[in-house]
Amino acid sequence: VPCAVAVIPSTDIEDRRGVDWWVERSVGDRLGVDVKVRAVDYAERGEDDLALEIWSVIEERIAGWTMDAAKQTDLVLWCWLPTGRHCLLPFPPLRRAMIANAAAWEAAYRTADQQTDGRYHSRCVYVPRRVVLLAMHADGPVGCPGWVALPGLTYCEDHRPRFGADPHRRYDRRT
């Protein structure tokens, strides 16, 4: 994250609001990061997907984190433990893409339900990463909170973010 100077764990209340970690930045603000850890990297099998939660509680029709406007999330970080791959995306355009495409994605791609605490069930849809990125960019370049511009911030195969034509440009409020 540009200008990052510290990473601080969230409180339990902040975690329920969609923030696992806070990234403090030298420009004086902080960004909330929701971390999604996956134990299996299906990209090794040719399925490079992102798990997007459709329903948090199916029984009560509570929308999943991906569509929840109340979340304080600024960025979502997926980590695949076996390979060390990662994907960092800004949450607001991800949320807009999910809302616009949830029904189509649920019909087109694999879904899975899971039981939590033996009390309720949630549902995720596994959407190819490239499909998600295209949907996020449907309305123009994607930016992140606190940056003037961050064109093309995407996960790269070599695990480094790609910052468009000028990889050395600073992308913060001071530029």
mmCIF file of C-alpha atoms in Angstrom, residues 64-162:
data_model
loop_
_atom_site.group_PDB
_atom_site.id
_atom_site.type_symbol
_atom_site.label_atom_id
_atom_site.label_comp_id
_atom_site.label_asym_id
_atom_site.label_seq_id
_atom_site.Cartn_x
_atom_site.Cartn_y
_atom_site.Cartn_z
ATOM 1 C CA GLY A 64 -22.666 -11.085 2.238
ATOM 2 C CA TRP A 65 -19.694 -8.867 2.972
ATOM 3 C CA THR A 66 -19.116 -8.226 -0.726
ATOM 4 C CA MET A 67 -22.412 -6.319 -1.009
ATOM 5 C CA ASP A 68 -22.633 -4.779 2.461
ATOM 6 C CA ALA A 69 -22.582 -0.960 2.317
ATOM 7 C CA ALA A 70 -22.058 -0.787 6.089
ATOM 8 C CA LYS A 71 -18.590 -2.367 5.889
ATOM 9 C CA GLN A 72 -15.718 -0.009 6.720
ATOM 10 C CA THR A 73 -13.448 -1.901 4.343
ATOM 11 C CA ASP A 74 -11.189 0.104 2.029
ATOM 12 C CA LEU A 75 -9.170 -2.784 0.572
ATOM 13 C CA VAL A 76 -9.645 -6.555 0.337
ATOM 14 C CA LEU A 77 -6.585 -8.808 0.389
ATOM 15 C CA TRP A 78 -6.864 -12.444 -0.671
ATOM 16 C CA CYS A 79 -3.943 -14.684 0.340
ATOM 17 C CA TRP A 80 -3.433 -18.224 -0.906
ATOM 18 C CA LEU A 81 -1.350 -20.011 1.711
ATOM 19 C CA PRO A 82 0.166 -22.860 -0.332
ATOM 20 C CA THR A 83 1.630 -20.594 -3.027
ATOM 21 C CA GLY A 84 1.952 -17.197 -1.339
ATOM 22 C CA ARG A 85 -0.090 -15.573 -4.109
ATOM 23 C CA HIS A 86 -2.124 -12.568 -3.172
ATOM 24 C CA CYS A 87 -4.629 -10.157 -4.672
ATOM 25 C CA LEU A 88 -5.293 -6.658 -3.289
ATOM 26 C CA LEU A 89 -8.396 -4.826 -4.543
ATOM 27 C CA PRO A 90 -10.200 -1.641 -3.501
ATOM 28 C CA PHE A 91 -13.516 -2.526 -1.860
ATOM 29 C CA PRO A 92 -15.910 0.190 -3.186
ATOM 30 C CA PRO A 93 -15.536 -0.748 -6.886
ATOM 31 C CA LEU A 94 -15.532 -4.445 -5.960
ATOM 32 C CA ARG A 95 -18.822 -3.928 -4.117
ATOM 33 C CA ARG A 96 -20.337 -2.061 -7.087
ATOM 34 C CA ALA A 97 -19.238 -4.835 -9.457
ATOM 35 C CA MET A 98 -20.699 -7.502 -7.171
ATOM 36 C CA ILE A 99 -24.039 -5.733 -6.850
ATOM 37 C CA ALA A 100 -24.258 -5.304 -10.624
ATOM 38 C CA ASN A 101 -23.289 -8.900 -11.395
ATOM 39 C CA ALA A 102 -24.230 -11.092 -8.406
ATOM 40 C CA ALA A 103 -27.186 -12.867 -10.022
ATOM 41 C CA ALA A 104 -25.311 -13.566 -13.261
ATOM 42 C CA TRP A 105 -22.194 -14.732 -11.426
ATOM 43 C CA GLU A 106 -24.193 -16.994 -9.126
ATOM 44 C CA ALA A 107 -25.811 -18.592 -12.186
ATOM 45 C CA ALA A 108 -22.559 -18.922 -14.142
ATOM 46 C CA TYR A 109 -19.946 -19.931 -11.567
ATOM 47 C CA ARG A 110 -19.446 -22.453 -8.781
ATOM 48 C CA THR A 111 -21.021 -21.627 -5.422
ATOM 49 C CA ALA A 112 -20.521 -23.187 -2.003
ATOM 50 C CA ASP A 113 -22.457 -22.951 1.234
ATOM 51 C CA GLN A 114 -20.763 -23.235 4.602
ATOM 52 C CA GLN A 115 -22.122 -23.597 8.096
ATOM 53 C CA THR A 116 -20.836 -21.202 10.738
ATOM 54 C CA ASP A 117 -20.957 -21.988 14.451
ATOM 55 C CA GLY A 118 -23.594 -24.643 13.693
ATOM 56 C CA ARG A 119 -26.198 -21.873 13.605
ATOM 57 C CA TYR A 120 -26.372 -20.411 10.113
ATOM 58 C CA HIS A 121 -25.149 -20.833 6.565
ATOM 59 C CA SER A 122 -23.310 -18.442 4.260
ATOM 60 C CA ARG A 123 -22.768 -18.698 0.496
ATOM 61 C CA CYS A 124 -19.845 -17.697 -1.716
ATOM 62 C CA VAL A 125 -19.530 -17.592 -5.466
ATOM 63 C CA TYR A 126 -16.124 -18.296 -7.003
ATOM 64 C CA VAL A 127 -15.663 -15.803 -9.838
ATOM 65 C CA PRO A 128 -12.605 -15.829 -12.105
ATOM 66 C CA ARG A 129 -10.282 -13.024 -11.037
ATOM 67 C CA ARG A 130 -10.126 -11.564 -14.542
ATOM 68 C CA VAL A 131 -13.939 -11.404 -14.728
ATOM 69 C CA VAL A 132 -14.020 -9.505 -11.417
ATOM 70 C CA LEU A 133 -11.330 -7.067 -12.585
ATOM 71 C CA LEU A 134 -13.144 -6.391 -15.863
ATOM 72 C CA ALA A 135 -16.401 -5.762 -14.006
ATOM 73 C CA MET A 136 -14.660 -3.413 -11.562
ATOM 74 C CA HIS A 137 -13.230 -1.394 -14.456
ATOM 75 C CA ALA A 138 -16.547 -1.256 -16.363
ATOM 76 C CA ASP A 139 -17.188 2.326 -15.218
ATOM 77 C CA GLY A 140 -13.625 3.568 -15.769
ATOM 78 C CA PRO A 141 -10.318 3.422 -13.903
ATOM 79 C CA VAL A 142 -10.409 2.056 -10.392
ATOM 80 C CA GLY A 143 -8.955 4.164 -7.593
ATOM 81 C CA CYS A 144 -8.376 3.583 -3.915
ATOM 82 C CA PRO A 145 -9.317 5.809 -0.985
ATOM 83 C CA GLY A 146 -6.750 8.493 -0.327
ATOM 84 C CA TRP A 147 -4.974 8.209 -3.684
ATOM 85 C CA VAL A 148 -5.306 10.707 -6.481
ATOM 86 C CA ALA A 149 -4.996 7.925 -9.044
ATOM 87 C CA LEU A 150 -4.120 4.285 -8.994
ATOM 88 C CA PRO A 151 -4.763 3.100 -12.539
ATOM 89 C CA GLY A 152 -4.557 -0.588 -13.148
ATOM 90 C CA LEU A 153 -3.686 -1.703 -9.612
ATOM 91 C CA THR A 154 -3.979 -5.412 -10.131
ATOM 92 C CA TYR A 155 -2.422 -8.574 -8.891
ATOM 93 C CA CYS A 156 0.490 -9.651 -11.093
ATOM 94 C CA GLU A 157 1.799 -13.168 -11.558
ATOM 95 C CA ASP A 158 5.125 -12.165 -9.984
ATOM 96 C CA HIS A 159 3.287 -10.895 -6.886
ATOM 97 C CA ARG A 160 4.081 -7.220 -7.459
ATOM 98 C CA PRO A 161 1.425 -4.567 -8.050
ATOM 99 C CA ARG A 162 1.473 -2.947 -11.449
#
